[in-house]
């Protein structure tokens, strides 16, 4: 098989994706893929206007409309909906949204933001995408659009294919497309893991290439994002503890003795200010559900 044949082979990209488990990127993903982490992150989420602006809601809505994937009465499945910013925006445009997340903290913030005018357009579920049986729920080929934006729920080939199996029309994903800056995490990684952090983009690049191998060619856009986030020392400490409790073999007490003094040393008047910067990719495509089911 030639190199060109290889890169257009579905199994090649599945293997590349699965091999990603051997490096820091996979371990970083593990840290960010627990309900505990997102429960701790929820109180500081969407507080900064620049952070909200970086969700690119207007651009996303326009992108979906141009792809004929946003219309009144359509059925949407939002996997890893978080605080529901996109789900709420789609509901305002007349979509019937089924939104799920495995973080109670995120869903609590989501429910608080649902206004009476769209209450009947949104169904919120406390669910883990990896554990859902889409056949028993009747979700196979049931939704006009299935989305997973910045979601750890579709970080494996199996979860990604399951996502596409739920769509009868289109899908959309968003994820990190380049190495991003997270200095606090990097410093703590060196202290705890004893190696420099080598965090590459998450799996969206594998997803896009896997789509190419299936003969699916998505519309792709890239966005540079940048914002500051402020949190209390206790909030930052609890987030970092939740993260490293998943990726490290150290005990809770050992982690606490490393993390708390470091966080406190960065604080000013009991607050921590973090600068975020990165590049995201958004991919939107039409689904041939029969083809996906036969893969």
Tab-separated table of C-alpha atoms in Angstrom:
chain	number	residue	atom	x	y	z
A	1	UNK	CA	0.000	0.000	0.000
A	2	UNK	CA	1.420	3.404	-0.996
A	3	UNK	CA	1.740	6.298	1.423
A	4	UNK	CA	-1.153	8.060	-0.321
A	5	UNK	CA	-3.340	4.964	0.019
A	6	UNK	CA	-2.376	4.720	3.683
A	7	UNK	CA	-3.447	8.215	4.664
A	8	UNK	CA	-6.826	7.681	3.006
A	9	UNK	CA	-7.317	4.445	4.925
A	10	UNK	CA	-9.743	4.616	7.859
A	11	UNK	CA	-7.813	2.088	9.945
A	12	UNK	CA	-4.585	4.081	9.627
A	13	UNK	CA	-6.157	7.114	11.336
A	14	UNK	CA	-7.874	5.014	13.974
A	15	UNK	CA	-4.481	3.508	14.847
A	16	UNK	CA	-2.848	6.951	14.933
A	17	UNK	CA	-5.582	8.219	17.218
A	18	UNK	CA	-5.276	5.249	19.568
A	19	UNK	CA	-1.469	5.571	19.642
A	20	UNK	CA	-1.951	9.065	21.041
A	21	UNK	CA	-2.581	7.385	24.405
A	22	UNK	CA	1.175	6.944	24.783
A	23	UNK	CA	2.034	10.635	25.197
A	24	UNK	CA	1.322	13.604	27.462
A	25	UNK	CA	-1.633	14.733	25.369
A	26	UNK	CA	-3.612	11.674	26.418
A	27	UNK	CA	-2.734	12.195	30.080
A	28	UNK	CA	-3.763	15.838	29.865
A	29	UNK	CA	-7.024	14.729	28.303
A	30	UNK	CA	-7.538	12.272	31.177
A	31	UNK	CA	-7.178	15.118	33.644
A	32	UNK	CA	-9.752	17.217	31.816
A	33	UNK	CA	-12.172	14.328	31.221
A	34	UNK	CA	-13.585	13.801	34.702
A	35	UNK	CA	-16.856	15.143	36.130
A	36	UNK	CA	-14.911	16.181	39.225
A	37	UNK	CA	-12.703	18.571	37.241
A	38	UNK	CA	-15.615	20.256	35.470
A	39	UNK	CA	-17.676	20.457	38.654
A	40	UNK	CA	-14.803	22.430	40.186
A	41	UNK	CA	-14.369	24.547	37.031
A	42	UNK	CA	-18.056	25.462	36.739
A	43	UNK	CA	-18.083	28.396	39.229
A	44	UNK	CA	-15.473	30.310	37.190
A	45	UNK	CA	-16.883	29.463	33.757
A	46	UNK	CA	-18.120	32.155	31.311
A	47	UNK	CA	-17.468	35.028	33.747
A	48	UNK	CA	-15.218	37.048	31.434
A	49	UNK	CA	-16.778	38.824	28.433
A	50	UNK	CA	-13.749	37.923	26.296
A	51	UNK	CA	-14.193	34.263	27.228
A	52	UNK	CA	-17.840	34.412	26.182
A	53	UNK	CA	-16.865	36.230	22.975
A	54	UNK	CA	-14.430	33.413	22.202
A	55	UNK	CA	-17.331	30.962	22.025
A	56	UNK	CA	-17.932	32.553	18.592
A	57	UNK	CA	-21.702	32.021	18.858
A	58	UNK	CA	-22.692	34.405	16.040
A	59	UNK	CA	-20.091	32.929	13.704
A	60	UNK	CA	-21.136	29.391	14.633
A	61	UNK	CA	-24.812	30.104	13.983
A	62	UNK	CA	-23.985	31.658	10.607
A	63	UNK	CA	-21.749	28.691	9.749
A	64	UNK	CA	-24.569	26.243	10.505
A	65	UNK	CA	-27.130	28.278	8.548
A	66	UNK	CA	-24.849	28.389	5.520
A	67	UNK	CA	-24.564	24.603	5.731
A	68	UNK	CA	-28.380	24.277	5.930
A	69	UNK	CA	-27.991	22.781	9.387
A	70	UNK	CA	-30.017	25.276	11.410
A	71	UNK	CA	-33.758	25.673	10.970
A	72	UNK	CA	-36.867	25.970	13.115
A	73	UNK	CA	-38.145	22.697	14.539
A	74	UNK	CA	-34.932	20.766	13.877
A	75	UNK	CA	-33.692	18.227	16.423
A	76	UNK	CA	-30.199	18.767	17.869
A	77	UNK	CA	-28.090	16.560	20.125
A	78	UNK	CA	-25.410	18.466	22.080
A	79	UNK	CA	-22.764	16.103	23.523
A	80	UNK	CA	-20.815	17.611	26.405
A	81	UNK	CA	-22.984	20.727	26.459
A	82	UNK	CA	-21.240	22.299	29.469
A	83	UNK	CA	-22.980	25.490	30.580
A	84	UNK	CA	-25.213	25.335	27.502
A	85	UNK	CA	-24.257	28.523	25.694
A	86	UNK	CA	-24.517	26.946	22.237
A	87	UNK	CA	-27.576	24.864	23.107
A	88	UNK	CA	-29.386	27.990	24.321
A	89	UNK	CA	-28.445	29.915	21.180
A	90	UNK	CA	-29.728	27.114	18.923
A	91	UNK	CA	-32.947	26.900	20.950
A	92	UNK	CA	-33.453	30.635	20.405
A	93	UNK	CA	-33.367	29.896	16.671
A	94	UNK	CA	-36.172	27.354	17.054
A	95	UNK	CA	-34.194	24.128	17.419
A	96	UNK	CA	-35.338	21.355	19.774
A	97	UNK	CA	-32.147	20.601	21.703
A	98	UNK	CA	-31.282	17.471	23.666
A	99	UNK	CA	-28.257	18.471	25.749
A	100	UNK	CA	-26.171	16.163	27.914
A	101	UNK	CA	-23.122	16.452	30.149
A	102	UNK	CA	-21.511	14.406	32.917
A	103	UNK	CA	-20.843	17.440	35.150
A	104	UNK	CA	-23.579	18.390	37.602
A	105	UNK	CA	-21.839	21.715	38.219
A	106	UNK	CA	-21.934	22.683	34.550
A	107	UNK	CA	-25.552	21.585	34.159
A	108	UNK	CA	-26.574	23.595	37.203
A	109	UNK	CA	-25.238	26.764	35.559
A	110	UNK	CA	-26.916	25.726	32.286
A	111	UNK	CA	-30.349	25.315	33.887
A	112	UNK	CA	-30.066	28.727	35.563
A	113	UNK	CA	-29.648	30.381	32.143
A	114	UNK	CA	-32.655	28.753	30.437
A	115	UNK	CA	-35.261	31.481	29.996
A	116	UNK	CA	-39.028	30.826	29.867
A	117	UNK	CA	-39.245	31.537	26.127
A	118	UNK	CA	-36.996	28.567	25.257
A	119	UNK	CA	-37.794	26.249	28.161
A	120	UNK	CA	-39.814	23.888	25.956
A	121	UNK	CA	-37.037	23.747	23.363
A	122	UNK	CA	-34.360	22.285	25.647
A	123	UNK	CA	-34.104	18.905	27.391
A	124	UNK	CA	-31.106	18.597	29.726
A	125	UNK	CA	-29.669	15.221	30.764
A	126	UNK	CA	-27.027	14.314	33.334
A	127	UNK	CA	-25.355	11.577	31.263
A	128	UNK	CA	-21.913	10.269	30.276
A	129	UNK	CA	-21.733	9.907	26.491
A	130	UNK	CA	-19.381	6.934	26.769
A	131	UNK	CA	-22.000	4.968	28.740
A	132	UNK	CA	-25.083	5.823	26.686
A	133	UNK	CA	-26.759	3.088	24.636
A	134	UNK	CA	-28.035	5.052	21.650
A	135	UNK	CA	-30.050	2.097	20.336
A	136	UNK	CA	-32.095	1.710	23.536
A	137	UNK	CA	-32.672	5.485	23.615
A	138	UNK	CA	-33.859	5.454	20.011
A	139	UNK	CA	-31.206	7.970	19.024
A	140	UNK	CA	-29.779	6.260	15.919
A	141	UNK	CA	-30.288	8.555	12.913
A	142	UNK	CA	-32.671	10.576	15.092
A	143	UNK	CA	-31.172	14.092	15.023
A	144	UNK	CA	-30.831	16.660	12.255
A	145	UNK	CA	-27.596	17.901	13.846
A	146	UNK	CA	-25.219	16.391	16.402
A	147	UNK	CA	-22.621	18.689	17.955
A	148	UNK	CA	-19.670	18.222	20.297
A	149	UNK	CA	-17.806	21.465	20.987
A	150	UNK	CA	-14.677	21.293	23.160
A	151	UNK	CA	-16.068	18.046	24.517
A	152	UNK	CA	-14.066	15.188	26.062
A	153	UNK	CA	-17.059	12.982	25.283
A	154	UNK	CA	-15.942	12.207	21.722
A	155	UNK	CA	-12.220	11.714	22.369
A	156	UNK	CA	-12.092	8.141	21.070
A	157	UNK	CA	-12.885	6.620	17.658
A	158	UNK	CA	-15.754	4.607	19.169
A	159	UNK	CA	-17.368	7.682	20.730
A	160	UNK	CA	-16.874	9.666	17.510
A	161	UNK	CA	-18.555	7.019	15.346
A	162	UNK	CA	-21.398	6.783	17.874
A	163	UNK	CA	-21.856	10.530	17.531
A	164	UNK	CA	-22.238	10.263	13.756
A	165	UNK	CA	-24.623	7.332	14.068
A	166	UNK	CA	-27.082	9.619	15.866
A	167	UNK	CA	-27.284	12.049	12.947
A	168	UNK	CA	-29.525	11.827	9.932
A	169	UNK	CA	-28.231	15.042	8.413
A	170	UNK	CA	-25.133	16.758	9.834
A	171	UNK	CA	-22.500	16.985	12.554
A	172	UNK	CA	-20.267	19.689	13.991
A	173	UNK	CA	-17.232	19.501	16.268
A	174	UNK	CA	-14.824	21.996	17.802
A	175	UNK	CA	-11.534	21.369	19.574
A	176	UNK	CA	-8.007	22.633	20.159
A	177	UNK	CA	-6.022	22.635	16.923
A	178	UNK	CA	-2.615	23.706	18.230
A	179	UNK	CA	-0.588	23.689	21.400
A	180	UNK	CA	-2.057	26.147	23.887
A	181	UNK	CA	-0.645	28.049	26.806
A	182	UNK	CA	-1.482	26.980	30.355
A	183	UNK	CA	1.467	28.104	32.523
A	184	UNK	CA	0.022	27.031	35.896
A	185	UNK	CA	-0.649	23.528	34.632
A	186	UNK	CA	2.793	23.371	32.998
A	187	UNK	CA	4.589	24.413	36.178
A	188	UNK	CA	2.655	21.970	38.327
A	189	UNK	CA	3.236	19.218	35.763
A	190	UNK	CA	7.003	19.643	36.161
A	191	UNK	CA	6.705	19.571	39.949
A	192	UNK	CA	4.400	16.544	40.079
A	193	UNK	CA	5.187	14.474	36.984
A	194	UNK	CA	8.928	15.355	36.992
A	195	UNK	CA	9.008	16.007	33.236
A	196	UNK	CA	8.263	19.016	30.997
A	197	UNK	CA	4.693	19.024	29.707
A	198	UNK	CA	4.433	18.076	26.025
A	199	UNK	CA	0.791	18.707	25.264
A	200	UNK	CA	-0.117	18.534	21.572
A	201	UNK	CA	-3.520	19.317	20.026
A	202	UNK	CA	-6.430	17.201	21.130
A	203	UNK	CA	-7.986	14.640	18.844
A	204	UNK	CA	-9.790	16.988	16.441
A	205	UNK	CA	-6.997	16.564	13.864
A	206	UNK	CA	-7.483	12.801	13.962
A	207	UNK	CA	-11.219	13.292	13.599
A	208	UNK	CA	-10.810	15.493	10.526
A	209	UNK	CA	-8.399	13.106	8.823
A	210	UNK	CA	-10.624	10.174	9.702
A	211	UNK	CA	-13.503	11.966	7.996
A	212	UNK	CA	-11.346	12.447	4.879
A	213	UNK	CA	-10.614	8.723	4.844
A	214	UNK	CA	-14.370	8.058	4.862
A	215	UNK	CA	-14.922	10.330	1.880
A	216	UNK	CA	-16.443	13.060	4.067
A	217	UNK	CA	-15.016	16.534	3.518
A	218	UNK	CA	-16.070	18.984	6.231
A	219	UNK	CA	-16.120	22.765	6.107
A	220	UNK	CA	-13.375	23.848	8.525
A	221	UNK	CA	-12.692	27.194	10.197
A	222	UNK	CA	-9.965	28.204	12.638
A	223	UNK	CA	-10.167	30.797	15.406
A	224	UNK	CA	-7.449	32.249	17.601
A	225	UNK	CA	-8.801	32.777	21.091
A	226	UNK	CA	-7.397	34.657	24.070
A	227	UNK	CA	-8.804	35.714	27.426
A	228	UNK	CA	-8.035	36.124	31.128
A	229	UNK	CA	-9.758	34.129	33.850
A	230	UNK	CA	-9.863	35.103	37.506
A	231	UNK	CA	-10.590	32.611	40.263
A	232	UNK	CA	-10.205	32.354	44.021
A	233	UNK	CA	-7.264	30.410	45.424
A	234	UNK	CA	-9.615	27.719	46.726
A	235	UNK	CA	-11.309	27.348	43.317
A	236	UNK	CA	-7.990	27.089	41.451
A	237	UNK	CA	-6.611	24.662	44.028
A	238	UNK	CA	-9.654	22.378	43.741
A	239	UNK	CA	-9.489	22.365	39.930
A	240	UNK	CA	-5.800	21.454	39.912
A	241	UNK	CA	-6.353	18.775	42.563
A	242	UNK	CA	-9.137	17.226	40.494
A	243	UNK	CA	-6.876	17.251	37.431
A	244	UNK	CA	-3.739	15.755	38.986
A	245	UNK	CA	-5.678	13.275	41.076
A	246	UNK	CA	-6.577	11.657	37.736
A	247	UNK	CA	-3.188	11.785	35.992
A	248	UNK	CA	-0.766	11.329	38.904
A	249	UNK	CA	-0.024	8.347	41.135
A	250	UNK	CA	0.622	10.578	44.137
A	251	UNK	CA	-1.716	10.515	47.126
A	252	UNK	CA	-4.174	13.309	47.857
A	253	UNK	CA	-1.992	14.557	50.703
A	254	UNK	CA	1.149	14.546	48.528
A	255	UNK	CA	-0.636	16.514	45.820
A	256	UNK	CA	-2.035	18.977	48.323
A	257	UNK	CA	1.442	19.662	49.728
A	258	UNK	CA	2.702	20.530	46.229
A	259	UNK	CA	-0.278	22.308	44.702
A	260	UNK	CA	-1.596	24.540	47.472
A	261	UNK	CA	1.657	26.382	48.277
A	262	UNK	CA	2.310	26.928	44.571
A	263	UNK	CA	-1.189	28.312	43.934
A	264	UNK	CA	-0.997	30.509	46.996
A	265	UNK	CA	2.393	31.893	45.880
A	266	UNK	CA	0.757	33.158	42.648
A	267	UNK	CA	-2.196	34.778	44.345
A	268	UNK	CA	-2.909	38.408	45.020
A	269	UNK	CA	-5.589	39.242	47.573
A	270	UNK	CA	-6.707	35.597	47.463
A	271	UNK	CA	-7.244	35.626	43.674
A	272	UNK	CA	-5.449	33.925	40.781
A	273	UNK	CA	-5.434	35.424	37.304
A	274	UNK	CA	-4.754	33.055	34.391
A	275	UNK	CA	-4.141	33.999	30.766
A	276	UNK	CA	-5.552	31.637	28.144
A	277	UNK	CA	-4.497	31.531	24.520
A	278	UNK	CA	-4.964	28.949	21.791
A	279	UNK	CA	-6.258	27.980	18.361
A	280	UNK	CA	-9.527	26.120	17.839
A	281	UNK	CA	-10.816	24.307	14.771
A	282	UNK	CA	-14.506	23.913	13.950
A	283	UNK	CA	-15.602	21.279	11.428
A	284	UNK	CA	-19.121	20.951	10.007
A	285	UNK	CA	-20.194	18.185	7.667
A	286	UNK	CA	-23.145	16.327	6.207
A	287	UNK	CA	-23.528	12.736	7.331
A	288	UNK	CA	-24.240	9.701	5.233
A	289	UNK	CA	-25.553	7.707	8.200
A	290	UNK	CA	-25.792	4.457	6.250
A	291	UNK	CA	-22.115	4.689	5.306
A	292	UNK	CA	-21.067	5.451	8.892
A	293	UNK	CA	-23.072	2.535	10.254
A	294	UNK	CA	-21.337	0.219	7.823
A	295	UNK	CA	-17.805	1.247	8.805
